[in-house]
Amino acid sequence: MIAAVKEPNMTTFRAKPPNHFDLPRRINRLGELAYNLWWTWNPNAQRLFNRIDNALWERLNHNPLRFLRQAGRFEINAAAQDSVYLELYDRVFRDFDAYLNETDTWCAREHSGNCKKSIAYFSMEFGLHETMPIYSGGLGVLAGDHLKEASDLGLPLAGIGLMYAEGYFSQRISEDGWQEAVNRPLNFDDLPVMPVLGKDGEPLKISVTFPDREVVAIIWELRVGRVPLYLLDTDLDENSPADRKLTERLYWSDIDLRIAQEILLGVGGVRAIRAMGCDPGVWHMNEGHAAFLTLERARELVAGGLTFKKAIAKTRAGNVFTTHTPVPAGNDEFPLWLIDKNLSNFWAELGLTRDEFVDLARHGQSWGETFSMPILALRHSDGRNAVSELHGHVSRRMWQFLWPDVRDVDEVPITSVTNGVHTATWMARRLRVLYDKYLGEDWLDRLDDPETWDRMDAIPEADLWAVHMHLKRKLAFYVLNRVRARWMGGGFHPVQAIASGAMLDPYVLTIGFSRRFATYKRASLIFSDLDRLHELVNRPNRPVQIIFAGKAHPADEPGKQLIQEVYRVVKKAENGGRLVFLEDYDINLARYLVQGVDVWMNNPRRPNEASGTSGMKAALNGVLNFSVLDGWWREAYNGENGWAIGPDADLDAVVSDDADADSLYDTLENEIIPLYYTERGANDLPVKWVVRMKESLRTITPLFSTRRMLKEYVGRLYLPAMK
Ligand SMILES: *Cc1c(COP(=O)(O)O)cnc(C)c1O
């Protein structure tokens, strides 16, 4: 229970939102709303902005701060005098105040006695909204959803991360399909971040010690409902130009910058928490990037007189580590010379020799020895989890060597909590309205109760289909408007306009394939037989559209080549403009896609997709999944709620790309396309398709939500860590 946590706790807001928008008094609180991301998952709150001037709202990429500054005074004054608007305004602020002041939260009800300590949640990236581009993909979006759900459940949790001056890059695709990265400085005045101030009224500063220098950082606060996110920033005059770059971009490929960033996050994050006077009971590392926090916590106790051994033993119970991928590129490790260069002061402070220090995370690789961040985290946390059942199995196998006494791989102490998504963030407003009507207005409060979903049958098929078709048209219009804007911007070849969706048709079966372009995700699998694909896509009465989107890390050459390979096929005239590549995949585009396609396709090479979450976002909007039985889909698929690609083979069985591609084409041709186009009932309703949609909605929405996920984290990892 929040009230039971001793002040000051992690969830106390510290900064003060400015109100500098010069609004009419009657609607003055819009400025306050702009500084709390609560509005991003409450459609009525969004309408308070877009009802004033929808075109401007869209043009400003849903940024309420810029919007309130730029909206015409005439439109603002008109809203302040419009009774319908004011009624909505009053309702939204009643809800907002009730939410912020709620005492009867799930956490208070279920864990008032136990949940006495707060939780610090560390992550290199947070994907909360399109206006805050401090995320690159699934890991960040998961962290963002984690914060939103913690807020909804009333958990005393705060996020810790970095505030990047340029964020993650924007993607442009050249006529030849080559990804170009555009980095633009963010204007922090346009973002809902506020500096945390010290007692003297100046920004609170912390510092991190490197062997040859101190790096200073300030702390920004971002409000996510009831939960704060604290973001460190080193772009300060007192730092050298090189150190100012530590928070310039997410995921530098230069490993020298990268290790310093991770030291900043892990060590600096702990210091920021201390500077704010907090003493969390749980320290959760979302991936290994933050693992230096385990050493900083031990250092605090060593400074107080304990030996390192005792200090680690005392702190490890409070540490929780979540591993997110078996793919090497996602498991950071550093060559030992970098450890010497950046941490030689640290081992002395811990009372360790250099060798003892390196032993904490030494990883022997065929090409030499490294210092492994996941090993550092696994060794010094008592709570450890993977992000799906299959990934749990894979992780126990992968890290078994760290527990030489444990013979049985199933006994390796890494559990799993399957990922989920924040339902209110990802579900289309129209669908929520339909649920309000048929599942009861409070269905979102009863989200993870299966009984809520027994009422799915009450929803008329035609109504569900009408919502779906509305969302498909919305996606098509959005894509067309994007193409038009790019075209008018100049330098856009007509073939790029077609490749970007100028010929998209909302009445055609549409498949979405959007994710990071990492090679294990096999974006080009569907191109293995181009003749067959061409034939499938262009059947006269049963055409198919496929929409691709996704970024590759700027240093990932194979990833960029994959984008180019996809783009070159997309451009071919013989595919009739039915294959589309959309530039600059981000949270906004993801929302349109997961709400507005018919089928969500995912064909990673098993078992590399630890969980995957975009398919969950699609499923909760009535979009059917068509995926390899990897990660979350292996748990969710029941034969009736979507389709599988390839077999659920034994992990050691080698399933070739060709076999998966054959399965993909066969299922598309024999099951998916016929189900969509034939057996149409009255009013052209694809009856059996809608039955499958309902089965998917009913079985997936409650389970693959952050609601279920966070309750599991509390019960299985957070509460044990607090004890
Ligand atoms: C959900 C999401 C992801 C993760 O997608 P996966 O298919 O699970 O890898 C990546 N990027 C964005 C913008 C997302 O919204």
XYZ file of C-alpha atoms and ligand atoms in Angstrom:
738
model
C 0.000 0.000 0.000
C 1.405 3.326 -1.012
C 0.473 5.028 2.222
C 2.358 2.392 4.197
C 5.649 3.202 2.511
C 7.796 5.484 4.585
C 8.227 8.945 3.067
C 9.924 9.945 0.946
C 9.238 6.962 -1.266
C 9.859 6.248 -4.893
C 6.353 7.209 -5.962
C 6.358 10.690 -4.466
C 6.400 13.215 -7.302
C 9.208 15.679 -6.794
C 9.241 18.087 -9.695
C 6.642 20.733 -10.344
C 4.851 20.943 -13.691
C 5.028 24.451 -15.096
C 1.837 25.900 -16.468
C 2.926 28.290 -19.139
C 0.251 27.825 -21.725
C -1.839 30.926 -21.155
C -5.143 29.046 -21.241
C -8.614 30.314 -20.330
C -9.223 29.633 -16.651
C -12.101 27.283 -17.251
C -9.816 24.825 -19.078
C -6.565 25.720 -17.404
C -5.883 22.193 -16.156
C -5.115 20.976 -19.685
C -1.587 22.128 -18.935
C -1.419 19.799 -15.959
C -2.790 16.916 -18.019
C -0.061 17.481 -20.610
C 2.518 16.689 -17.918
C 1.151 13.290 -17.007
C 1.190 10.480 -19.574
C -2.041 9.180 -18.037
C -3.736 10.925 -20.959
C -2.029 8.537 -23.408
C -4.092 5.544 -22.306
C -7.365 7.388 -21.726
C -9.195 8.077 -24.986
C -11.427 10.747 -23.457
C -8.398 12.659 -22.279
C -6.936 12.470 -25.796
C -10.161 13.884 -27.153
C -9.708 16.974 -24.982
C -6.801 17.836 -27.246
C -7.889 16.589 -30.656
C -11.374 18.082 -30.405
C -9.819 21.534 -30.335
C -7.989 21.110 -33.654
C -7.582 17.588 -34.967
C -5.359 18.482 -37.930
C -2.886 20.311 -35.707
C -2.984 17.485 -33.169
C -2.025 14.999 -35.884
C 0.597 17.287 -37.378
C 2.293 17.700 -33.997
C 2.454 13.911 -33.554
C 0.095 14.004 -30.542
C 2.324 16.260 -28.481
C 0.106 18.102 -25.991
C 2.766 20.616 -24.934
C 3.416 21.820 -28.438
C -0.275 21.621 -29.150
C -1.296 23.854 -26.267
C 1.307 26.406 -27.327
C 0.435 26.385 -30.989
C -3.326 25.889 -31.047
C -5.171 28.984 -32.240
C -6.569 31.123 -29.461
C -9.838 31.263 -31.333
C -10.175 27.451 -31.222
C -9.100 27.317 -27.581
C -11.575 29.977 -26.542
C -14.318 28.288 -28.506
C -13.675 25.031 -26.632
C -13.778 26.870 -23.320
C -17.298 27.989 -24.166
C -18.595 24.784 -25.724
C -20.875 22.966 -23.298
C -20.232 19.548 -24.866
C -16.485 20.101 -24.596
C -16.767 21.318 -21.019
C -18.818 18.326 -20.015
C -16.088 16.055 -21.385
C -13.452 18.211 -19.682
C -15.132 17.898 -16.308
C -15.557 14.169 -16.704
C -11.910 13.666 -17.632
C -10.632 15.650 -14.667
C -12.990 13.846 -12.322
C -11.468 10.587 -13.581
C -7.939 11.979 -13.444
C -8.292 13.199 -9.857
C -9.995 9.998 -8.782
C -7.172 7.994 -10.359
C -4.395 10.012 -8.737
C -6.044 9.933 -5.309
C -7.302 6.356 -5.388
C -6.554 4.501 -2.170
C -8.427 1.307 -2.954
C -5.936 0.015 -5.515
C -5.194 -3.658 -6.167
C -1.927 -3.305 -4.293
C -3.662 -1.770 -1.292
C -6.377 -4.428 -1.285
C -4.228 -7.487 -1.823
C -0.892 -6.581 -0.310
C -1.418 -3.777 2.157
C 0.636 -5.587 4.757
C 3.385 -6.913 2.526
C 4.124 -4.270 -0.011
C 5.908 -1.948 2.370
C 8.927 -1.170 0.297
C 9.158 0.476 -3.030
C 10.491 -0.924 -6.283
C 13.114 0.687 -8.487
C 12.814 -0.484 -12.089
C 15.931 0.110 -14.191
C 15.888 0.056 -17.974
C 18.063 1.458 -20.741
C 14.957 2.305 -22.744
C 11.332 3.166 -22.064
C 8.698 3.157 -24.801
C 5.796 5.195 -23.458
C 4.584 7.349 -26.307
C 5.634 8.482 -29.775
C 6.622 11.925 -28.468
C 9.234 10.392 -26.135
C 11.559 8.506 -28.529
C 13.758 7.019 -25.820
C 13.124 3.424 -26.914
C 14.213 1.263 -29.818
C 11.807 -1.646 -29.772
C 10.127 -4.375 -27.774
C 12.317 -4.127 -24.667
C 11.505 -0.447 -24.260
C 7.812 -0.773 -25.004
C 7.608 -3.547 -22.431
C 9.267 -1.259 -19.868
C 6.800 1.509 -20.711
C 3.849 -0.847 -20.341
C 5.323 -2.115 -17.047
C 5.247 1.423 -15.614
C 1.694 2.077 -16.805
C 0.437 -1.127 -15.252
C 2.327 -0.506 -12.000
C 0.481 2.791 -11.875
C -2.894 1.147 -12.520
C -2.300 -1.455 -9.810
C -1.074 1.120 -7.294
C 2.382 -0.412 -6.930
C 4.997 1.787 -5.267
C 7.339 1.610 -8.252
C 9.510 4.134 -10.089
C 11.436 3.783 -13.325
C 15.114 4.719 -13.729
C 16.608 5.361 -17.158
C 18.478 7.836 -19.315
C 17.164 10.975 -21.005
C 18.620 10.952 -24.507
C 19.248 14.286 -26.168
C 18.504 12.853 -29.597
C 16.491 9.808 -28.669
C 16.514 6.903 -31.093
C 16.863 7.686 -34.796
C 14.102 8.302 -37.347
C 14.207 6.061 -40.363
C 14.144 7.074 -44.002
C 14.326 4.566 -46.840
C 16.117 5.619 -50.019
C 14.784 4.780 -53.436
C 17.099 1.802 -53.485
C 15.848 0.532 -50.144
C 18.777 1.639 -48.030
C 17.952 2.710 -44.481
C 19.068 6.222 -43.607
C 19.199 7.251 -39.966
C 18.074 10.765 -39.135
C 19.118 12.019 -35.698
C 17.514 15.204 -34.479
C 17.994 16.872 -31.128
C 14.860 16.733 -28.997
C 13.629 19.949 -27.507
C 13.064 19.120 -23.844
C 10.760 22.122 -23.481
C 8.390 20.261 -25.758
C 8.446 17.123 -23.632
C 6.659 16.441 -20.357
C 9.918 16.160 -18.412
C 10.691 18.339 -15.402
C 14.012 18.683 -13.594
C 14.150 17.301 -10.083
C 15.330 20.156 -7.865
C 17.482 20.090 -4.774
C 16.819 21.981 -1.555
C 18.500 25.037 -3.039
C 15.986 25.150 -5.874
C 18.634 24.234 -8.429
C 18.569 20.946 -10.393
C 19.659 18.106 -8.147
C 23.024 16.757 -9.281
C 24.630 13.393 -8.808
C 28.000 12.185 -9.927
C 29.564 8.941 -11.024
C 33.258 8.296 -10.455
C 35.421 6.990 -13.297
C 39.149 6.299 -12.820
C 40.161 9.658 -14.282
C 37.133 11.873 -13.758
C 33.732 12.515 -12.259
C 30.711 12.581 -14.549
C 27.848 14.754 -13.353
C 24.190 14.158 -14.169
C 20.882 15.828 -13.491
C 17.575 13.992 -13.121
C 14.398 14.538 -15.121
C 11.014 13.420 -13.861
C 8.320 12.112 -16.156
C 4.916 11.225 -14.738
C 3.237 8.019 -15.822
C -0.067 8.122 -13.978
C 0.870 7.585 -10.340
C 4.353 6.396 -11.175
C 7.409 8.589 -11.792
C 10.153 7.801 -14.248
C 13.542 9.349 -13.436
C 15.891 9.962 -16.339
C 19.569 10.861 -15.995
C 21.141 13.447 -18.277
C 24.862 14.277 -18.581
C 24.546 17.034 -21.182
C 25.939 19.633 -18.784
C 28.641 22.311 -19.022
C 30.739 20.736 -16.291
C 31.173 17.507 -18.273
C 33.671 17.007 -21.090
C 32.254 16.843 -24.636
C 32.769 13.073 -24.601
C 30.812 12.652 -21.365
C 28.025 14.874 -22.599
C 27.558 12.316 -25.338
C 26.747 9.574 -22.821
C 23.108 10.544 -22.942
C 23.041 11.724 -26.533
C 21.781 8.515 -28.134
C 20.307 5.195 -27.181
C 22.640 2.232 -27.797
C 25.864 3.660 -29.088
C 27.661 1.035 -31.134
C 30.982 2.413 -29.838
C 31.599 0.045 -26.912
C 33.617 2.657 -25.050
C 30.567 4.901 -24.858
C 28.323 1.957 -24.288
C 30.053 0.738 -21.113
C 30.154 4.251 -19.740
C 26.411 4.554 -20.408
C 25.802 1.350 -18.515
C 27.940 2.527 -15.598
C 25.940 5.740 -15.613
C 22.646 3.841 -15.554
C 23.631 1.283 -12.916
C 25.818 3.329 -10.594
C 24.299 6.734 -11.361
C 20.796 5.324 -11.026
C 21.477 4.124 -7.480
C 23.026 7.485 -6.611
C 20.037 9.362 -8.013
C 17.717 7.300 -5.853
C 19.855 8.039 -2.795
C 20.015 11.731 -3.657
C 16.222 11.757 -3.632
C 16.274 10.160 -0.185
C 14.839 6.794 -1.146
C 15.541 3.279 0.013
C 13.736 0.836 -2.299
C 13.303 -2.768 -1.244
C 13.424 -4.148 -4.788
C 15.935 -3.330 -7.519
C 14.674 -4.672 -10.807
C 17.022 -4.829 -13.790
C 15.173 -4.945 -17.096
C 17.948 -6.694 -19.070
C 21.648 -6.711 -18.154
C 22.396 -3.086 -19.057
C 21.748 -1.949 -15.500
C 23.690 -4.745 -13.784
C 26.370 -2.424 -12.337
C 23.716 -1.430 -9.813
C 24.439 -4.681 -7.964
C 28.015 -3.520 -7.393
C 27.092 0.010 -6.424
C 24.684 -1.303 -3.801
C 27.437 -3.530 -2.438
C 29.882 -0.604 -2.497
C 27.546 1.382 -0.249
C 27.824 -1.320 2.388
C 31.561 -1.808 1.904
C 31.963 1.911 2.555
C 30.080 1.294 5.797
C 32.595 -1.348 6.858
C 31.361 -4.670 5.477
C 33.480 -6.994 3.368
C 32.457 -7.326 -0.253
C 31.300 -10.877 0.340
C 29.013 -9.851 3.171
C 27.817 -6.794 1.294
C 26.816 -8.807 -1.772
C 25.172 -11.463 0.376
C 23.136 -8.770 2.071
C 22.006 -6.997 -1.077
C 21.389 -9.785 -3.541
C 18.019 -10.753 -2.073
C 16.618 -7.392 -3.157
C 17.837 -7.686 -6.731
C 15.633 -8.961 -9.542
C 16.949 -9.583 -13.041
C 14.925 -10.185 -16.173
C 16.707 -11.627 -19.192
C 15.066 -10.818 -22.512
C 16.843 -12.628 -25.265
C 19.046 -15.613 -26.039
C 20.541 -13.718 -29.000
C 24.190 -12.694 -28.394
C 23.692 -9.102 -29.640
C 21.211 -8.585 -26.815
C 23.555 -9.860 -24.115
C 26.135 -7.150 -23.591
C 29.663 -8.161 -22.755
C 32.790 -6.063 -22.713
C 36.444 -6.856 -23.426
C 38.556 -6.784 -20.282
C 40.672 -3.815 -21.353
C 37.501 -1.734 -21.256
C 36.839 -2.891 -17.718
C 40.367 -1.785 -16.771
C 39.863 1.524 -18.447
C 36.508 2.355 -16.901
C 36.327 0.536 -13.590
C 39.831 0.322 -12.112
C 38.771 2.646 -9.295
C 35.770 0.481 -8.527
C 37.469 -2.757 -7.517
C 39.531 -0.922 -4.944
C 36.417 0.610 -3.487
C 34.903 -2.857 -3.225
C 38.051 -4.180 -1.586
C 38.709 -6.513 -4.511
C 41.710 -7.167 -6.715
C 41.404 -6.758 -10.426
C 41.125 -10.500 -10.919
C 38.507 -10.891 -8.224
C 36.542 -8.117 -9.826
C 36.710 -9.609 -13.314
C 35.774 -13.009 -11.878
C 32.400 -11.579 -10.898
C 31.307 -11.724 -14.528
C 34.091 -13.434 -16.438
C 32.885 -15.128 -19.590
C 35.222 -17.320 -21.599
C 34.463 -17.023 -25.299
C 36.156 -18.720 -28.185
C 37.678 -15.360 -29.087
C 38.807 -14.400 -25.610
C 37.531 -13.404 -22.217
C 34.860 -10.822 -21.579
C 32.955 -9.235 -18.728
C 29.334 -10.264 -19.204
C 26.512 -8.065 -17.968
C 23.909 -10.859 -17.787
C 26.351 -12.975 -15.781
C 26.964 -10.070 -13.408
C 23.214 -9.732 -12.945
C 22.463 -13.467 -12.665
C 25.172 -14.022 -10.055
C 24.089 -11.142 -7.859
C 20.308 -11.366 -7.912
C 18.104 -13.821 -6.081
C 15.178 -13.123 -8.402
C 15.821 -14.169 -12.004
C 13.354 -14.645 -14.796
C 12.958 -15.182 -18.497
C 9.982 -13.821 -20.418
C 8.057 -16.899 -21.635
C 7.947 -20.564 -20.707
C 10.001 -21.633 -23.688
C 12.473 -18.818 -23.097
C 12.714 -19.973 -19.475
C 13.763 -23.357 -20.704
C 16.228 -21.892 -23.190
C 17.697 -19.568 -20.548
C 18.144 -22.318 -17.982
C 20.039 -24.266 -20.559
C 22.052 -21.293 -21.730
C 23.180 -20.278 -18.234
C 23.375 -23.687 -16.561
C 27.180 -23.431 -16.506
C 26.862 -20.734 -13.828
C 25.501 -23.366 -11.430
C 27.962 -26.238 -11.800
C 26.392 -28.058 -8.839
C 22.973 -28.126 -10.444
C 22.809 -31.256 -12.568
C 19.217 -31.105 -13.744
C 18.675 -28.244 -16.160
C 15.133 -27.770 -14.850
C 16.591 -26.953 -11.449
C 18.610 -23.996 -12.706
C 17.180 -21.100 -10.685
C 15.744 -18.989 -13.504
C 11.979 -18.835 -13.591
C 9.774 -17.286 -16.234
C 7.069 -14.639 -16.292
C 5.512 -14.369 -19.708
C 5.337 -10.828 -21.052
C 2.122 -8.923 -21.506
C 0.950 -5.617 -22.946
C -0.864 -2.663 -21.383
C -4.356 -3.207 -22.714
C -5.622 0.365 -22.399
C -2.616 1.668 -24.331
C -2.995 -0.653 -27.279
C -6.716 -1.237 -27.679
C -8.621 0.848 -30.213
C -11.113 3.277 -28.716
C -13.962 1.895 -30.819
C -13.399 -1.565 -29.461
C -13.343 -0.254 -25.908
C -16.709 1.380 -26.529
C -18.071 -1.936 -27.785
C -16.780 -3.711 -24.678
C -18.229 -1.033 -22.405
C -21.580 -1.894 -23.899
C -21.400 -5.689 -23.833
C -18.911 -6.614 -21.096
C -19.919 -3.940 -18.585
C -18.400 -0.498 -18.085
C -15.863 -1.804 -15.578
C -14.488 -4.587 -17.793
C -11.024 -3.038 -17.756
C -10.935 -3.381 -13.953
C -11.819 -7.060 -14.369
C -9.487 -7.539 -17.295
C -7.669 -10.647 -16.083
C -10.793 -12.382 -14.786
C -11.764 -15.046 -17.360
C -15.431 -14.583 -16.458
C -15.320 -11.108 -17.944
C -14.599 -12.737 -21.276
C -17.364 -15.298 -21.100
C -19.614 -12.476 -22.182
C -17.850 -12.190 -25.542
C -20.672 -14.238 -27.058
C -23.055 -11.376 -26.408
C -21.244 -9.145 -28.883
C -23.005 -9.300 -32.264
C -20.651 -10.536 -34.988
C -21.709 -7.726 -37.283
C -20.823 -5.070 -34.699
C -17.385 -6.539 -34.103
C -16.751 -6.722 -37.831
C -17.927 -3.135 -38.296
C -15.373 -1.951 -35.738
C -12.673 -3.977 -37.454
C -13.509 -2.551 -40.880
C -13.492 0.948 -39.436
C -9.977 0.330 -38.125
C -8.825 -1.051 -41.470
C -10.068 2.047 -43.260
C -8.432 4.222 -40.629
C -5.096 2.521 -41.279
C -5.492 2.968 -45.032
C -6.295 6.689 -44.692
C -3.403 7.177 -42.339
C -1.012 5.507 -44.769
C -2.336 7.553 -47.689
C -1.871 10.769 -45.766
C 1.676 9.824 -44.934
C 2.410 9.074 -48.579
C 0.894 12.387 -49.603
C 2.985 14.310 -47.087
C 6.188 12.595 -48.237
C 5.299 13.202 -51.871
C 4.667 16.870 -51.257
C 7.927 17.106 -49.331
C 9.786 16.426 -52.564
C 12.610 14.055 -53.453
C 10.254 11.097 -53.349
C 10.237 8.921 -56.431
C 6.786 7.755 -57.621
C 7.827 4.147 -57.091
C 8.506 5.007 -53.458
C 4.983 6.375 -53.168
C 3.672 3.028 -54.360
C 6.043 1.093 -52.127
C 4.790 3.230 -49.220
C 1.201 2.172 -49.691
C -0.349 4.537 -52.246
C -2.332 1.591 -53.629
C -3.465 0.180 -50.290
C -7.046 -1.108 -50.343
C -8.914 -1.466 -47.026
C -11.146 -4.193 -48.461
C -8.314 -6.617 -49.173
C -7.019 -9.252 -46.745
C -4.116 -7.472 -45.073
C -1.154 -9.011 -43.287
C 1.107 -6.982 -41.000
C 4.775 -7.769 -40.469
C 6.459 -5.118 -38.353
C 9.342 -5.420 -35.966
C 13.015 -4.705 -35.616
C 14.942 -6.008 -38.596
C 17.200 -8.446 -36.824
C 18.204 -11.362 -39.017
C 16.772 -14.056 -36.715
C 13.325 -12.563 -37.321
C 13.606 -13.639 -40.980
C 11.633 -10.810 -42.551
C 12.289 -12.176 -46.010
C 11.080 -15.724 -45.325
C 7.917 -15.016 -47.271
C 10.108 -14.150 -50.262
C 11.665 -17.619 -50.451
C 9.459 -18.453 -53.424
C 8.762 -15.220 -55.243
C 6.655 -16.835 -57.964
C 4.386 -18.430 -55.430
C 4.115 -15.197 -53.489
C 3.354 -13.232 -56.627
C 0.594 -15.678 -57.511
C -0.895 -15.556 -53.980
C -0.914 -11.809 -53.746
C -2.544 -11.196 -57.110
C -5.396 -13.683 -57.359
C -8.215 -11.798 -59.058
C -10.927 -12.356 -56.442
C -8.760 -12.988 -53.413
C -5.844 -10.579 -53.343
C -3.581 -10.201 -50.339
C -1.674 -7.175 -49.036
C 1.394 -7.366 -46.835
C 2.601 -4.358 -44.888
C 6.203 -4.379 -43.669
C 7.720 -1.899 -41.253
C 10.704 -1.867 -38.940
C 14.098 -0.379 -38.205
C 17.506 -2.025 -38.130
C 20.110 -0.774 -35.668
C 22.263 1.726 -37.650
C 25.349 -0.458 -37.107
C 23.582 -3.669 -38.126
C 24.625 -4.099 -41.751
C 22.871 -7.478 -42.273
C 19.695 -5.945 -40.814
C 19.897 -3.040 -43.235
C 20.541 -5.411 -46.130
C 17.420 -7.304 -45.138
C 15.375 -4.101 -45.303
C 16.824 -3.485 -48.739
C 15.962 -6.986 -49.880
C 12.372 -6.502 -48.722
C 12.142 -3.056 -50.286
C 13.375 -4.269 -53.652
C 10.652 -6.905 -53.810
C 8.035 -4.444 -52.576
C 8.898 -2.081 -55.436
C 8.381 -4.633 -58.210
C 5.530 -3.661 -60.491
C 4.316 -7.245 -60.799
C 3.344 -7.229 -57.107
C 0.769 -4.600 -57.914
C 1.507 -2.214 -55.055
C 0.123 -4.863 -52.698
C 3.389 -5.236 -50.858
C 4.159 -2.158 -48.806
C 7.048 -0.949 -46.672
C 6.210 1.818 -44.199
C 9.095 3.983 -43.006
C 9.916 4.840 -39.421
C 8.175 2.186 -37.336
C 7.364 3.692 -33.957
C 4.674 3.453 -31.296
C 2.250 5.535 -33.325
C 2.616 3.468 -36.481
C 2.557 0.287 -34.394
C -0.799 1.339 -32.943
C -2.323 1.843 -36.399
C -0.935 -1.462 -37.629
C -1.876 -3.699 -34.710
C -5.379 -2.250 -34.831
C -5.897 -2.107 -38.571
C -4.638 -5.280 -40.269
C -6.373 -8.678 -40.434
C -3.446 -10.961 -39.711
C -0.262 -10.405 -37.700
C 2.581 -12.510 -38.975
C 5.766 -13.421 -37.131
C 8.267 -15.997 -38.328
C 11.429 -15.888 -36.208
C 13.925 -18.715 -36.192
C 12.971 -20.761 -33.138
C 13.770 -20.392 -30.245
C 15.196 -16.907 -30.623
C 12.032 -14.902 -30.024
C 12.118 -14.825 -26.234
C 8.540 -13.625 -26.050
C 7.438 -11.033 -28.587
C 4.680 -8.602 -27.684
C 3.430 -7.024 -30.896
C 1.273 -10.080 -31.595
C -0.447 -9.567 -28.233
C -1.257 -5.974 -29.182
C -2.730 -7.238 -32.442
C -4.704 -10.003 -30.736
C -6.422 -7.682 -28.283
C -7.717 -5.733 -31.271
C -9.208 -8.766 -32.961
C -6.284 -9.283 -35.342
C -5.422 -12.955 -35.854
C -1.883 -14.174 -35.221
C -0.069 -16.312 -37.754
C 3.253 -17.187 -36.160
C 6.010 -19.638 -35.449
C 5.349 -21.477 -32.168
C 8.030 -19.530 -30.360
C 7.920 -17.203 -27.347
C 4.456 -16.172 -26.181
C 2.601 -17.673 -29.156
C 3.568 -21.181 -28.161
C 1.623 -20.601 -24.935
C -1.294 -18.761 -26.472
C -2.066 -20.796 -29.585
C -4.917 -23.274 -29.076
C -5.651 -24.333 -32.649
C -8.680 -22.041 -32.930
C -7.414 -18.551 -32.109
C -4.997 -18.001 -35.003
C -2.554 -20.106 -36.978
C 0.864 -21.668 -36.496
C 3.795 -21.549 -38.898
C 5.852 -24.736 -38.825
C 5.742 -27.504 -36.216
C 6.030 -27.346 -32.442
C 9.144 -29.428 -32.832
C 11.582 -30.493 -30.201
C 14.017 -27.694 -29.461
C 16.938 -29.625 -30.851
C 15.217 -30.571 -34.068
C 16.503 -28.536 -36.958
C 13.610 -27.017 -38.868
C 14.922 -25.526 -42.052
C 13.909 -22.149 -43.385
C 12.472 -23.947 -46.394
C 10.194 -26.109 -44.291
C 8.922 -23.061 -42.401
C 8.380 -21.212 -45.680
C 6.394 -24.111 -47.115
C 4.230 -24.230 -44.028
C 3.703 -20.482 -44.296
C 2.582 -20.601 -47.940
C 0.403 -23.679 -47.439
C -1.467 -22.242 -44.479
C -1.992 -18.938 -46.220
C -3.236 -20.591 -49.369
C -5.352 -23.350 -47.893
C -6.687 -21.828 -44.699
C -6.278 -18.112 -44.199
C -7.233 -16.786 -47.617
C -10.271 -19.067 -48.066
C -11.529 -18.340 -44.546
C -11.379 -14.625 -45.223
C -12.973 -14.530 -48.658
C -15.406 -17.420 -48.770
C -18.247 -18.279 -46.448
C -19.446 -14.744 -46.380
C -22.859 -14.412 -44.728
C -25.474 -11.694 -44.863
C -24.038 -8.215 -45.464
C -20.838 -9.829 -46.660
C -19.932 -10.855 -43.125
C -17.068 -13.419 -42.991
C -18.798 -15.432 -40.298
C -16.126 -17.998 -39.543
C -13.406 -15.378 -39.517
C -15.274 -13.388 -36.897
C -15.746 -16.520 -34.793
C -11.977 -16.938 -34.828
C -11.521 -13.266 -33.921
C -13.735 -13.759 -30.892
C -11.827 -16.855 -29.860
C -8.591 -14.884 -30.090
C -9.985 -11.926 -28.140
C -11.437 -14.159 -25.454
C -8.372 -16.320 -24.893
C -5.551 -13.838 -25.365
C -6.670 -10.473 -23.965
C -6.896 -11.456 -20.281
C -3.745 -13.585 -20.165
C -1.249 -11.672 -22.247
C -1.778 -8.395 -20.454
C 0.599 -6.561 -18.152
C -2.197 -6.951 -15.574
C -1.549 -10.686 -15.318
C 2.186 -10.161 -15.825
C 2.698 -7.594 -13.090
C 0.654 -9.533 -10.571
C 3.019 -12.441 -11.220
C 6.055 -10.212 -10.777
C 4.659 -9.018 -7.459
C 3.818 -12.461 -6.152
C 6.806 -14.382 -7.434
C 9.642 -11.847 -7.505
C 8.895 -8.544 -5.784
C 7.380 -9.789 -2.537
C 10.090 -12.422 -1.983
C 12.704 -9.710 -2.659
C 11.156 -7.423 -0.044
C 11.308 -10.059 2.655
C 5.473 -3.711 -29.531
C 6.528 -3.045 -30.288
C 7.713 -3.721 -30.599
C 7.944 -5.178 -30.218
O 7.510 -5.974 -31.283
P 7.880 -7.524 -31.368
O 7.218 -7.975 -32.607
O 7.321 -8.172 -30.173
O 9.341 -7.621 -31.442
C 8.689 -3.055 -31.310
N 8.528 -1.775 -31.694
C 7.406 -1.088 -31.419
C 7.275 0.310 -31.872
C 6.366 -1.700 -30.707
O 5.262 -1.014 -30.424
